[in-house]
């Protein structure tokens, strides 16, 4: 199918509009965080053209904000890469969860899905389609959500880059960004595993705050992943044990 026909069919699909609508309420927090990220990149010393290029190519606000202080402080490149990689490890989990829905698509399209996807896209999509059964509605709904998310982020991030030198520090955008990120983070805490992982990350980050080169971030991420995987493994073991017990009673 030609791209123009595919794009037209996708945009006109009812699930595309539903996906865009479901993400609309969340886009205000995303836009606030994007604005703060754009301002922070320029304030950290990155030239506006490079900041704009980083915003479009990387499209990962938490990784961008984690990497920028390390870059400006002259940290070794391996620390920068390791920090950005650890911050984005959650997308490996998202990809594994999305696999039953999108594994049938060609590799290039799956790579494109990976680039445009975001945390809240994952949350909203899984609420809409809790059963991992392939269906034609999945793709248009996904594209509707990422269209809203990507536009909100890039528009606000580029605005922050353009206005970084005229935005007064007294506006307290840094605090506004923290509140926006806190709201996004809380929306991801849906079960015991995520709550325990989030609490562990917060505790480890504060306890290891004195470490140089923001290494407390790496420590917090590693601790959260270990706890999350451990809780998930324990729950799966309990489910298997219950299933075996039920089969034995039969």
mmCIF file of N, CA and C in Angstrom, residues 90-163:
data_model
loop_
_atom_site.group_PDB
_atom_site.id
_atom_site.type_symbol
_atom_site.label_atom_id
_atom_site.label_comp_id
_atom_site.label_asym_id
_atom_site.label_seq_id
_atom_site.Cartn_x
_atom_site.Cartn_y
_atom_site.Cartn_z
ATOM 1 N N UNK A 90 13.703 0.913 30.782
ATOM 2 C CA UNK A 90 12.271 0.583 30.899
ATOM 3 C C UNK A 90 11.647 0.303 29.548
ATOM 4 N N UNK A 91 12.221 0.872 28.483
ATOM 5 C CA UNK A 91 11.657 0.641 27.157
ATOM 6 C C UNK A 91 11.908 -0.782 26.673
ATOM 7 N N UNK A 92 12.882 -1.445 27.245
ATOM 8 C CA UNK A 92 13.064 -2.864 26.934
ATOM 9 C C UNK A 92 11.862 -3.658 27.442
ATOM 10 N N UNK A 93 11.410 -3.303 28.637
ATOM 11 C CA UNK A 93 10.230 -3.959 29.201
ATOM 12 C C UNK A 93 8.992 -3.606 28.385
ATOM 13 N N UNK A 94 8.869 -2.318 28.014
ATOM 14 C CA UNK A 94 7.723 -1.919 27.196
ATOM 15 C C UNK A 94 7.706 -2.697 25.889
ATOM 16 N N UNK A 95 8.874 -2.849 25.270
ATOM 17 C CA UNK A 95 8.952 -3.559 23.992
ATOM 18 C C UNK A 95 8.534 -5.011 24.141
ATOM 19 N N UNK A 96 8.960 -5.630 25.241
ATOM 20 C CA UNK A 96 8.576 -7.021 25.478
ATOM 21 C C UNK A 96 7.069 -7.153 25.650
ATOM 22 N N UNK A 97 6.455 -6.171 26.305
ATOM 23 C CA UNK A 97 5.008 -6.211 26.500
ATOM 24 C C UNK A 97 4.253 -5.920 25.200
ATOM 25 N N UNK A 98 4.847 -5.104 24.328
ATOM 26 C CA UNK A 98 4.214 -4.762 23.068
ATOM 27 C C UNK A 98 4.406 -5.850 22.003
ATOM 28 N N UNK A 99 5.331 -6.742 22.228
ATOM 29 C CA UNK A 99 5.658 -7.735 21.204
ATOM 30 C C UNK A 99 4.446 -8.533 20.720
ATOM 31 N N UNK A 100 3.566 -9.033 21.607
ATOM 32 C CA UNK A 100 2.412 -9.797 21.100
ATOM 33 C C UNK A 100 1.492 -8.981 20.189
ATOM 34 N N UNK A 101 1.520 -7.662 20.339
ATOM 35 C CA UNK A 101 0.655 -6.817 19.534
ATOM 36 C C UNK A 101 1.274 -6.485 18.179
ATOM 37 N N UNK A 102 2.591 -6.295 18.151
ATOM 38 C CA UNK A 102 3.238 -5.741 16.962
ATOM 39 C C UNK A 102 4.292 -6.639 16.334
ATOM 40 N N UNK A 103 4.461 -7.863 16.813
ATOM 41 C CA UNK A 103 5.512 -8.736 16.280
ATOM 42 C C UNK A 103 5.291 -9.069 14.814
ATOM 43 N N UNK A 104 4.069 -8.964 14.341
ATOM 44 C CA UNK A 104 3.773 -9.348 12.956
ATOM 45 C C UNK A 104 4.238 -8.309 11.945
ATOM 46 N N UNK A 105 4.592 -7.112 12.404
ATOM 47 C CA UNK A 105 4.991 -6.051 11.483
ATOM 48 C C UNK A 105 6.456 -6.201 11.087
ATOM 49 N N UNK A 106 6.858 -5.641 9.930
ATOM 50 C CA UNK A 106 8.264 -5.725 9.513
ATOM 51 C C UNK A 106 9.182 -4.979 10.476
ATOM 52 N N UNK A 107 10.468 -5.317 10.415
ATOM 53 C CA UNK A 107 11.429 -4.762 11.371
ATOM 54 C C UNK A 107 11.488 -3.233 11.323
ATOM 55 N N UNK A 108 11.469 -2.665 10.110
ATOM 56 C CA UNK A 108 11.597 -1.206 10.009
ATOM 57 C C UNK A 108 10.438 -0.498 10.707
ATOM 58 N N UNK A 109 9.242 -1.090 10.613
ATOM 59 C CA UNK A 109 8.094 -0.470 11.267
ATOM 60 C C UNK A 109 8.180 -0.625 12.779
ATOM 61 N N UNK A 110 8.672 -1.767 13.234
ATOM 62 C CA UNK A 110 8.833 -1.956 14.682
ATOM 63 C C UNK A 110 9.876 -0.990 15.246
ATOM 64 N N UNK A 111 10.932 -0.724 14.468
ATOM 65 C CA UNK A 111 11.929 0.261 14.895
ATOM 66 C C UNK A 111 11.295 1.653 14.982
ATOM 67 N N UNK A 112 10.418 1.969 14.035
ATOM 68 C CA UNK A 112 9.724 3.255 14.072
ATOM 69 C C UNK A 112 8.791 3.329 15.270
ATOM 70 N N UNK A 113 8.104 2.224 15.559
ATOM 71 C CA UNK A 113 7.275 2.176 16.765
ATOM 72 C C UNK A 113 8.118 2.483 18.008
ATOM 73 N N UNK A 114 9.314 1.896 18.060
ATOM 74 C CA UNK A 114 10.178 2.106 19.215
ATOM 75 C C UNK A 114 10.603 3.556 19.374
ATOM 76 N N UNK A 115 10.861 4.233 18.249
ATOM 77 C CA UNK A 115 11.284 5.637 18.330
ATOM 78 C C UNK A 115 10.171 6.532 18.849
ATOM 79 N N UNK A 116 8.955 6.368 18.342
ATOM 80 C CA UNK A 116 7.881 7.304 18.681
ATOM 81 C C UNK A 116 7.177 6.947 19.986
ATOM 82 N N UNK A 117 7.416 5.768 20.528
ATOM 83 C CA UNK A 117 6.682 5.362 21.733
ATOM 84 C C UNK A 117 7.174 6.117 22.956
ATOM 85 N N UNK A 118 6.298 6.238 23.940
ATOM 86 C CA UNK A 118 6.625 6.891 25.199
ATOM 87 C C UNK A 118 5.993 6.157 26.363
ATOM 88 N N UNK A 119 6.345 6.591 27.564
ATOM 89 C CA UNK A 119 5.832 5.933 28.770
ATOM 90 C C UNK A 119 4.307 5.934 28.802
ATOM 91 N N UNK A 120 3.724 7.107 28.592
ATOM 92 C CA UNK A 120 2.276 7.212 28.710
ATOM 93 C C UNK A 120 1.561 6.578 27.532
ATOM 94 N N UNK A 121 2.214 6.535 26.372
ATOM 95 C CA UNK A 121 1.634 5.772 25.262
ATOM 96 C C UNK A 121 1.441 4.316 25.662
ATOM 97 N N UNK A 122 2.458 3.787 26.338
ATOM 98 C CA UNK A 122 2.387 2.396 26.786
ATOM 99 C C UNK A 122 1.232 2.200 27.769
ATOM 100 N N UNK A 123 1.131 3.099 28.745
ATOM 101 C CA UNK A 123 0.091 2.971 29.766
ATOM 102 C C UNK A 123 -1.301 3.051 29.140
ATOM 103 N N UNK A 124 -1.510 4.045 28.286
ATOM 104 C CA UNK A 124 -2.831 4.237 27.675
ATOM 105 C C UNK A 124 -3.167 3.077 26.744
ATOM 106 N N UNK A 125 -2.186 2.621 25.976
ATOM 107 C CA UNK A 125 -2.430 1.520 25.045
ATOM 108 C C UNK A 125 -2.821 0.253 25.793
ATOM 109 N N UNK A 126 -2.115 -0.060 26.872
ATOM 110 C CA UNK A 126 -2.400 -1.284 27.615
ATOM 111 C C UNK A 126 -3.758 -1.215 28.316
ATOM 112 N N UNK A 127 -4.190 -0.030 28.696
ATOM 113 C CA UNK A 127 -5.528 0.109 29.272
ATOM 114 C C UNK A 127 -6.598 -0.124 28.210
ATOM 115 N N UNK A 128 -6.305 0.319 26.990
ATOM 116 C CA UNK A 128 -7.283 0.161 25.906
ATOM 117 C C UNK A 128 -7.345 -1.280 25.413
ATOM 118 N N UNK A 129 -6.193 -1.946 25.344
ATOM 119 C CA UNK A 129 -6.127 -3.315 24.834
ATOM 120 C C UNK A 129 -5.402 -4.219 25.835
ATOM 121 N N UNK A 130 -6.076 -4.610 26.907
ATOM 122 C CA UNK A 130 -5.403 -5.439 27.921
ATOM 123 C C UNK A 130 -5.079 -6.850 27.446
ATOM 124 N N UNK A 131 -5.806 -7.347 26.450
ATOM 125 C CA UNK A 131 -5.566 -8.699 25.953
ATOM 126 C C UNK A 131 -4.612 -8.656 24.757
ATOM 127 N N UNK A 132 -3.474 -9.354 24.825
ATOM 128 C CA UNK A 132 -2.472 -9.305 23.747
ATOM 129 C C UNK A 132 -2.844 -10.151 22.534
ATOM 130 N N UNK A 133 -4.011 -9.901 21.996
ATOM 131 C CA UNK A 133 -4.465 -10.603 20.801
ATOM 132 C C UNK A 133 -4.390 -9.659 19.609
ATOM 133 N N UNK A 134 -3.639 -9.998 18.560
ATOM 134 C CA UNK A 134 -3.504 -9.096 17.412
ATOM 135 C C UNK A 134 -4.862 -8.699 16.842
ATOM 136 N N UNK A 135 -5.000 -7.416 16.553
ATOM 137 C CA UNK A 135 -6.249 -6.888 16.002
ATOM 138 C C UNK A 135 -5.926 -5.687 15.128
ATOM 139 N N UNK A 136 -6.731 -5.428 14.103
ATOM 140 C CA UNK A 136 -6.448 -4.298 13.208
ATOM 141 C C UNK A 136 -6.567 -2.936 13.881
ATOM 142 N N UNK A 137 -7.243 -2.867 15.039
ATOM 143 C CA UNK A 137 -7.400 -1.591 15.728
ATOM 144 C C UNK A 137 -6.135 -1.139 16.443
ATOM 145 N N UNK A 138 -5.205 -2.039 16.672
ATOM 146 C CA UNK A 138 -4.024 -1.707 17.462
ATOM 147 C C UNK A 138 -3.186 -0.602 16.834
ATOM 148 N N UNK A 139 -2.879 -0.762 15.552
ATOM 149 C CA UNK A 139 -1.971 0.197 14.924
ATOM 150 C C UNK A 139 -2.546 1.607 14.842
ATOM 151 N N UNK A 140 -3.773 1.811 14.352
ATOM 152 C CA UNK A 140 -4.287 3.188 14.310
ATOM 153 C C UNK A 140 -4.416 3.819 15.692
ATOM 154 N N UNK A 141 -4.792 3.023 16.702
ATOM 155 C CA UNK A 141 -4.873 3.579 18.047
ATOM 156 C C UNK A 141 -3.488 4.005 18.534
ATOM 157 N N UNK A 142 -2.491 3.173 18.270
ATOM 158 C CA UNK A 142 -1.122 3.498 18.659
ATOM 159 C C UNK A 142 -0.679 4.799 17.999
ATOM 160 N N UNK A 143 -0.912 4.923 16.682
ATOM 161 C CA UNK A 143 -0.467 6.116 15.972
ATOM 162 C C UNK A 143 -1.217 7.358 16.434
ATOM 163 N N UNK A 144 -2.467 7.218 16.788
ATOM 164 C CA UNK A 144 -3.195 8.364 17.311
ATOM 165 C C UNK A 144 -2.600 8.865 18.615
ATOM 166 N N UNK A 145 -2.239 7.927 19.497
ATOM 167 C CA UNK A 145 -1.635 8.319 20.759
ATOM 168 C C UNK A 145 -0.276 8.954 20.588
ATOM 169 N N UNK A 146 0.569 8.362 19.746
ATOM 170 C CA UNK A 146 1.922 8.907 19.594
ATOM 171 C C UNK A 146 1.889 10.224 18.825
ATOM 172 N N UNK A 147 0.895 10.432 17.964
ATOM 173 C CA UNK A 147 0.794 11.716 17.274
ATOM 174 C C UNK A 147 0.595 12.849 18.278
ATOM 175 N N UNK A 148 -0.276 12.626 19.252
ATOM 176 C CA UNK A 148 -0.492 13.629 20.290
ATOM 177 C C UNK A 148 0.729 13.778 21.178
ATOM 178 N N UNK A 149 1.298 12.656 21.598
ATOM 179 C CA UNK A 149 2.435 12.678 22.509
ATOM 180 C C UNK A 149 3.653 13.324 21.860
ATOM 181 N N UNK A 150 4.000 12.894 20.643
ATOM 182 C CA UNK A 150 5.178 13.414 19.959
ATOM 183 C C UNK A 150 5.042 14.902 19.675
ATOM 184 N N UNK A 151 3.859 15.316 19.236
ATOM 185 C CA UNK A 151 3.643 16.730 18.924
ATOM 186 C C UNK A 151 3.737 17.592 20.181
ATOM 187 N N UNK A 152 3.137 17.122 21.279
ATOM 188 C CA UNK A 152 3.172 17.891 22.525
ATOM 189 C C UNK A 152 4.601 18.039 23.025
ATOM 190 N N UNK A 153 5.357 16.923 22.943
ATOM 191 C CA UNK A 153 6.733 16.982 23.443
ATOM 192 C C UNK A 153 7.614 17.858 22.570
ATOM 193 N N UNK A 154 7.642 17.584 21.274
ATOM 194 C CA UNK A 154 8.544 18.325 20.396
ATOM 195 C C UNK A 154 8.173 19.795 20.313
ATOM 196 N N UNK A 155 6.891 20.102 20.256
ATOM 197 C CA UNK A 155 6.486 21.499 20.191
ATOM 198 C C UNK A 155 6.938 22.282 21.418
ATOM 199 N N UNK A 156 6.707 21.724 22.597
ATOM 200 C CA UNK A 156 7.095 22.425 23.831
ATOM 201 C C UNK A 156 8.610 22.425 24.026
ATOM 202 N N UNK A 157 9.274 21.329 23.660
ATOM 203 C CA UNK A 157 10.723 21.269 23.809
ATOM 204 C C UNK A 157 11.413 22.288 22.911
ATOM 205 N N UNK A 158 10.980 22.368 21.655
ATOM 206 C CA UNK A 158 11.566 23.349 20.739
ATOM 207 C C UNK A 158 11.237 24.775 21.172
ATOM 208 N N UNK A 159 10.055 24.965 21.747
ATOM 209 C CA UNK A 159 9.716 26.292 22.279
ATOM 210 C C UNK A 159 10.638 26.650 23.443
ATOM 211 N N UNK A 160 10.895 25.674 24.314
ATOM 212 C CA UNK A 160 11.817 25.923 25.420
ATOM 213 C C UNK A 160 13.223 26.249 24.946
ATOM 214 N N UNK A 161 13.662 25.572 23.896
ATOM 215 C CA UNK A 161 14.989 25.852 23.334
ATOM 216 C C UNK A 161 15.042 27.267 22.766
ATOM 217 N N UNK A 162 13.995 27.660 22.051
ATOM 218 C CA UNK A 162 13.963 28.979 21.432
ATOM 219 C C UNK A 162 13.854 30.099 22.461
ATOM 220 N N UNK A 163 13.152 29.839 23.571
ATOM 221 C CA UNK A 163 12.897 30.880 24.571
ATOM 222 C C UNK A 163 13.785 30.771 25.797
#
